[in-house]
Short mmCIF file of C-alpha atoms and ligand atoms in Angstrom, two decimals:
data_model
loop_
_atom_site.label_atom_id
_atom_site.label_comp_id
_atom_site.label_asym_id
_atom_site.label_seq_id
_atom_site.Cartn_x
_atom_site.Cartn_y
_atom_site.Cartn_z
CA MET A 1 113.41 65.84 93.53
CA ASN A 2 112.82 66.51 97.06
CA LYS A 3 113.01 70.20 97.63
CA LYS A 4 111.56 69.98 100.82
CA GLN A 5 115.24 68.63 102.34
CA PRO A 6 116.20 71.02 104.97
CA LEU A 7 119.54 72.88 104.75
CA ARG A 8 120.78 71.84 107.54
CA PRO A 9 121.29 67.85 107.59
CA LYS A 10 120.62 66.09 110.92
CA PRO A 11 123.81 65.09 112.26
CA GLY A 12 124.75 61.15 111.62
CA ASN A 13 121.84 61.54 108.32
CA VAL A 14 123.74 60.35 105.00
CA VAL A 15 123.33 63.26 102.64
CA HIS A 16 122.50 62.47 99.15
CA LEU A 17 123.09 66.03 97.60
CA GLU A 18 120.58 64.69 94.03
CA ASP A 19 118.01 65.31 97.04
CA TYR A 20 119.09 68.84 96.96
CA ASP A 21 117.90 71.21 94.79
CA PRO A 22 120.75 74.12 93.36
CA GLY A 23 118.31 76.46 91.87
CA ASP A 24 116.26 76.39 95.44
CA THR A 25 114.79 80.03 96.13
CA GLY A 26 113.14 79.22 98.88
CA GLY A 27 109.56 80.16 97.88
CA TYR A 28 111.28 84.17 96.84
CA ALA A 29 110.08 84.77 93.29
CA ASP A 30 113.08 86.95 92.55
CA LYS A 31 115.70 88.86 93.46
CA ASP A 32 113.96 92.24 94.45
CA ALA A 33 111.88 90.18 96.88
CA ALA A 34 114.73 89.08 98.64
CA ARG A 35 116.53 92.87 98.50
CA GLU A 36 115.55 94.27 101.94
CA LEU A 37 115.77 91.30 103.81
CA LEU A 38 119.50 90.81 102.65
CA LYS A 39 119.76 94.58 103.29
CA ASP A 40 118.38 94.38 106.68
CA ASN A 41 120.55 91.01 107.23
CA ARG A 42 123.83 93.25 106.47
CA ASP A 43 122.51 96.18 108.88
CA ARG A 44 122.37 93.61 111.58
CA MET A 45 125.57 92.03 110.97
CA ARG A 46 127.40 94.83 111.13
CA GLU A 47 125.96 96.04 115.03
CA LEU A 48 126.57 92.30 116.14
CA GLN A 49 130.12 92.41 114.77
CA GLU A 50 131.27 95.68 116.80
CA VAL A 51 129.73 93.98 120.00
CA LEU A 52 131.57 90.78 119.29
CA TRP A 53 134.90 92.81 118.64
CA ALA A 54 133.93 95.25 121.75
CA GLU A 55 133.35 92.13 124.08
CA HIS A 56 136.12 90.16 122.88
CA LYS A 57 135.17 86.81 124.21
CA HIS A 58 133.88 84.90 121.19
CA ALA A 59 134.95 84.28 117.30
CA LEU A 60 133.18 83.22 114.31
CA LEU A 61 134.89 80.72 111.81
CA ILE A 62 133.01 80.50 108.43
CA VAL A 63 134.01 78.28 105.97
CA LEU A 64 132.98 78.14 102.53
CA GLN A 65 133.37 75.26 100.01
CA ALA A 66 132.20 74.62 96.28
CA MET A 67 133.05 73.40 93.52
CA ASP A 68 134.96 75.94 91.34
CA ALA A 69 132.40 79.18 89.72
CA GLY A 70 130.51 77.99 92.97
CA GLY A 71 130.49 81.74 94.08
CA LYS A 72 133.06 81.40 97.13
CA ASP A 73 134.38 84.91 96.45
CA GLY A 74 130.93 86.45 95.54
CA THR A 75 129.19 85.24 98.95
CA ILE A 76 132.03 86.82 100.56
CA ARG A 77 131.81 90.14 98.81
CA HIS A 78 128.18 90.45 98.89
CA VAL A 79 127.27 89.38 102.35
CA MET A 80 130.70 90.71 104.45
CA HIS A 81 130.09 94.17 102.08
CA GLY A 82 129.63 96.92 104.69
CA VAL A 83 130.89 95.14 108.10
CA ASN A 84 134.01 96.80 109.55
CA PRO A 85 137.03 94.98 107.52
CA GLN A 86 139.25 95.31 111.02
CA GLY A 87 137.38 92.51 112.25
CA VAL A 88 137.01 90.52 109.56
CA GLN A 89 140.13 88.19 108.17
CA VAL A 90 139.41 86.25 104.61
CA SER A 91 141.67 82.95 104.82
CA GLY A 92 141.88 81.32 100.70
CA PHE A 93 143.99 78.27 100.84
CA LYS A 94 145.31 77.05 97.20
CA VAL A 95 147.44 73.66 96.58
CA PRO A 96 149.72 73.91 99.55
CA THR A 97 153.52 74.87 99.54
CA SER A 98 156.32 72.29 99.84
CA GLU A 99 156.61 73.34 103.54
CA GLU A 100 153.07 73.09 104.28
CA LEU A 101 152.92 69.34 103.04
CA ASP A 102 156.13 68.60 105.15
CA HIS A 103 153.72 69.08 108.29
CA ASP A 104 150.25 67.29 109.39
CA PHE A 105 147.71 68.99 106.96
CA LEU A 106 145.61 71.34 109.89
CA TRP A 107 149.01 73.28 110.00
CA ARG A 108 148.60 75.82 107.83
CA ILE A 109 144.89 75.91 108.71
CA HIS A 110 145.63 76.42 112.45
CA GLN A 111 147.57 79.40 111.75
CA HIS A 112 144.34 81.18 110.23
CA THR A 113 141.89 80.08 112.61
CA PRO A 114 139.98 83.60 114.28
CA PRO A 115 141.35 85.11 117.25
CA ARG A 116 138.62 86.66 120.03
CA GLY A 117 136.59 89.11 118.27
CA MET A 118 136.98 88.34 114.62
CA ILE A 119 135.23 87.19 112.21
CA GLY A 120 137.22 84.61 110.16
CA ILE A 121 136.56 83.72 106.74
CA PHE A 122 137.77 80.37 105.05
CA ASN A 123 138.03 80.64 101.07
CA ARG A 124 138.52 76.83 100.72
CA SER A 125 139.82 74.91 103.85
CA HIS A 126 140.78 72.10 104.95
CA TYR A 127 138.20 70.23 103.45
CA GLU A 128 140.15 70.34 100.27
CA ASP A 129 142.40 67.58 102.09
CA VAL A 130 139.53 64.76 101.76
CA LEU A 131 138.15 66.80 98.66
CA VAL A 132 140.57 67.26 96.01
CA VAL A 133 143.24 65.26 97.82
CA ARG A 134 141.19 61.94 97.58
CA VAL A 135 139.57 62.50 94.01
CA GLU A 136 143.03 63.30 92.86
CA LYS A 137 144.43 60.85 95.00
CA LEU A 138 147.23 63.13 96.06
CA VAL A 139 147.59 60.82 99.59
CA PRO A 140 147.13 57.22 99.91
CA GLU A 141 143.41 56.58 101.21
CA PRO A 142 144.30 55.32 104.58
CA VAL A 143 145.60 59.01 104.85
CA TRP A 144 142.43 60.94 103.47
CA GLN A 145 140.19 58.28 105.61
CA ALA A 146 141.42 59.30 108.89
CA ARG A 147 141.11 62.93 108.08
CA TYR A 148 137.46 62.90 108.71
CA GLU A 149 138.09 62.29 112.02
CA HIS A 150 141.06 64.42 112.45
CA ILE A 151 138.73 67.07 111.46
CA ASN A 152 136.00 66.30 113.96
CA ALA A 153 138.02 66.82 116.71
CA PHE A 154 140.14 69.90 115.30
CA GLU A 155 137.23 71.66 114.95
CA ARG A 156 135.55 70.58 118.52
CA LEU A 157 138.75 72.01 119.81
CA LEU A 158 138.33 75.47 118.23
CA THR A 159 134.59 75.57 119.74
CA ASP A 160 136.15 74.66 122.83
CA ALA A 161 137.94 77.81 122.89
CA GLY A 162 135.24 79.86 122.16
CA VAL A 163 135.27 80.00 118.40
CA THR A 164 131.52 79.68 116.80
CA ILE A 165 131.64 77.27 113.26
CA LEU A 166 129.35 77.77 110.45
CA LYS A 167 130.39 75.67 107.70
CA PHE A 168 128.58 76.00 104.17
CA TYR A 169 129.36 74.01 100.84
CA LEU A 170 127.78 76.17 97.44
CA HIS A 171 125.71 73.82 95.76
CA ILE A 172 125.69 74.54 92.21
CA SER A 173 124.13 72.19 88.85
CA ARG A 174 126.98 71.40 86.90
CA ASP A 175 124.74 73.45 83.85
CA GLU A 176 125.38 76.40 86.13
CA GLN A 177 129.05 75.91 86.66
CA LYS A 178 128.94 75.50 82.44
CA GLU A 179 127.46 79.00 82.14
CA ARG A 180 130.02 80.40 84.86
CA PHE A 181 132.61 79.08 83.14
CA GLN A 182 131.12 80.61 79.79
CA ALA A 183 131.25 83.99 81.02
CA ARG A 184 134.62 83.66 82.21
CA LEU A 185 135.84 83.06 78.87
CA ASP A 186 133.59 85.31 77.31
CA ASP A 187 134.17 88.34 79.46
CA PRO A 188 138.19 90.05 79.12
CA THR A 189 137.80 91.18 82.60
CA LYS A 190 136.83 87.69 84.00
CA ASN A 191 139.66 85.39 81.84
CA TRP A 192 141.76 84.98 84.96
CA LYS A 193 139.22 83.48 86.88
CA PHE A 194 139.18 80.74 84.34
CA ALA A 195 142.32 77.99 84.41
CA LYS A 196 142.12 75.45 81.93
CA GLY A 197 142.55 72.96 84.63
CA ASP A 198 139.08 74.08 85.94
CA LEU A 199 137.74 71.61 83.28
CA THR A 200 139.71 68.44 84.08
CA VAL A 201 137.95 68.81 87.74
CA ARG A 202 134.59 69.38 85.91
CA ALA A 203 135.20 66.32 83.90
CA LYS A 204 135.32 63.90 87.47
CA TRP A 205 132.41 66.37 88.76
CA GLY A 206 130.51 62.71 89.71
CA GLN A 207 133.11 61.93 91.80
CA TYR A 208 133.79 64.97 93.68
CA MET A 209 129.92 64.92 94.47
CA ALA A 210 130.76 61.64 95.98
CA ALA A 211 133.51 63.37 98.07
CA TYR A 212 131.12 65.82 99.28
CA GLU A 213 128.61 63.77 100.20
CA ASP A 214 131.05 62.02 102.27
CA ALA A 215 132.82 65.02 103.98
CA LEU A 216 128.90 66.44 104.40
CA THR A 217 127.76 63.26 106.38
CA ARG A 218 130.91 62.50 107.93
CA CYS A 219 132.18 65.99 109.49
CA ASN A 220 127.98 67.40 110.04
CA THR A 221 128.83 67.50 114.07
CA GLU A 222 126.64 69.32 116.68
CA TRP A 223 129.32 71.81 117.13
CA ALA A 224 130.36 72.43 113.67
CA PRO A 225 127.63 71.62 111.63
CA TRP A 226 127.67 72.09 107.60
CA TYR A 227 124.86 74.03 105.90
CA ILE A 228 123.95 72.80 101.93
CA VAL A 229 122.76 76.10 100.20
CA PRO A 230 121.46 76.41 97.11
CA ALA A 231 123.30 78.61 95.03
CA ASN A 232 122.38 78.19 91.24
CA LYS A 233 120.80 81.89 92.27
CA LYS A 234 123.26 83.82 93.40
CA TRP A 235 120.94 86.61 95.32
CA TYR A 236 119.03 83.29 97.46
CA ARG A 237 122.60 82.14 98.39
CA ASN A 238 123.58 85.64 99.80
CA LEU A 239 120.40 85.65 101.68
CA VAL A 240 120.39 81.98 103.16
CA ILE A 241 124.23 82.66 104.18
CA SER A 242 123.16 85.68 105.90
CA SER A 243 120.57 84.98 107.65
CA ARG A 244 122.47 81.76 109.31
CA ILE A 245 125.20 84.55 109.91
CA VAL A 246 122.98 86.67 111.94
CA GLU A 247 121.05 84.29 113.50
CA THR A 248 124.19 82.68 114.85
CA LEU A 249 125.70 85.79 116.01
CA GLU A 250 122.16 86.41 117.76
CA LYS A 251 122.89 83.44 119.67
CA LEU A 252 125.99 84.31 120.85
CA ASN A 253 124.27 86.85 123.01
CA LEU A 254 126.93 89.44 122.57
CA ARG A 255 127.29 92.28 125.38
CA TYR A 256 129.82 95.41 125.53
CA PRO A 257 132.01 95.25 128.24
CA ASP A 258 131.03 97.03 131.48
CA PRO A 259 132.79 100.43 131.05
CA GLU A 260 135.14 100.96 133.79
CA PRO A 261 133.64 101.70 137.45
CA ASP A 262 132.92 105.78 138.02
CA LEU A 263 132.92 107.02 134.24
CA ASP A 264 129.96 109.15 135.40
CA GLN A 265 132.63 111.26 137.56
CA VAL A 266 134.94 111.68 134.60
CA VAL A 267 136.28 115.36 134.44
CA ILE A 268 137.87 115.78 131.23
CA PRO A 269 140.74 118.25 131.68
CA ASP A 270 140.91 121.71 129.34
P1 LIG B 301 141.47 78.59 93.70
O1 LIG B 301 140.30 78.81 94.74
O2 LIG B 301 140.69 78.88 92.09
O3 LIG B 301 142.38 80.06 93.54
O4 LIG B 301 142.05 77.50 93.81
C1 LIG B 301 142.93 77.05 94.82
C2 LIG B 301 143.29 75.40 94.15
O5 LIG B 301 144.11 75.15 95.14
C3 LIG B 301 142.00 74.86 94.18
O6 LIG B 301 142.26 73.90 92.85
C4 LIG B 301 141.84 73.78 95.02
O7 LIG B 301 141.81 72.23 94.53
C5 LIG B 301 143.19 73.69 95.67
N1 LIG B 301 144.19 73.31 96.91
C6 LIG B 301 143.37 73.78 97.80
N2 LIG B 301 143.60 72.87 98.94
C7 LIG B 301 144.26 72.43 98.20
C8 LIG B 301 144.95 70.74 98.71
N3 LIG B 301 145.25 70.67 100.49
N4 LIG B 301 145.81 69.95 98.21
C9 LIG B 301 145.51 70.19 97.00
N5 LIG B 301 144.97 70.77 96.41
C10 LIG B 301 144.68 71.88 97.34
MG1 LIG B 302 139.51 78.98 90.25
#
């Protein structure tokens, strides 16, 4: 196993997930070693998000994809902790309704893309339409095959409209999933997170990995990059994702808008 694989595969490169170690911790020894860094990232994210909101020029879209128990909910809880809720919108995508299925697959997604000034988080996304839909054969192959290009064009459209896109695949191992499922079964407060159907999906692990590899290969564009996040260790996953978000927001060169002229001459009447 080559642990030196970059987190961000080069656009055009074919992704082989077995080259990526889900247990990698980037050289950090343990949670304590990363604690301060995560805190710094959150503090910085809070500052940047305020300027993003004030400037009202850009939006950030964070896409989270993973197998069941991969850590999507935990990522949202930990990484966005402390960010002003008014500036964040989280959208989860479940099995489509019959109304949604009567439209093109991006129709329901487009309604949830973040407006200027906002951070949007997708807990699952349009990628389900080339993952579960492909593996479970919910549509004929030519239909899902055409979707990679549709997705790339859609993400290009969003980018051109001022939405910066970051896509994270939370990479856990099959063993780690088993442990997390077991915890969901053992802890009554976690039972609700477990569905027996999750085991049907788990049984097709290999097919899902193949579908993920195709999505990570074919939709890894310059304008909407995929990051493959080692996610067995939750603290490292949080560190990696928060670092990428901070780095991305920094690059936007966010600025508070110019004040109205002559504010220094304003006298507030009693
Ligand atoms: P959860 O995230 O555990 O609440 O589960 C949501 C379920 O909805 C998962 O099993 C997803 O695979 C499924 N899902 C999401 N989007 C789609 C889609 N476009 N087509 C079919 N199933 C979907
Ligand atoms: Mg579930």
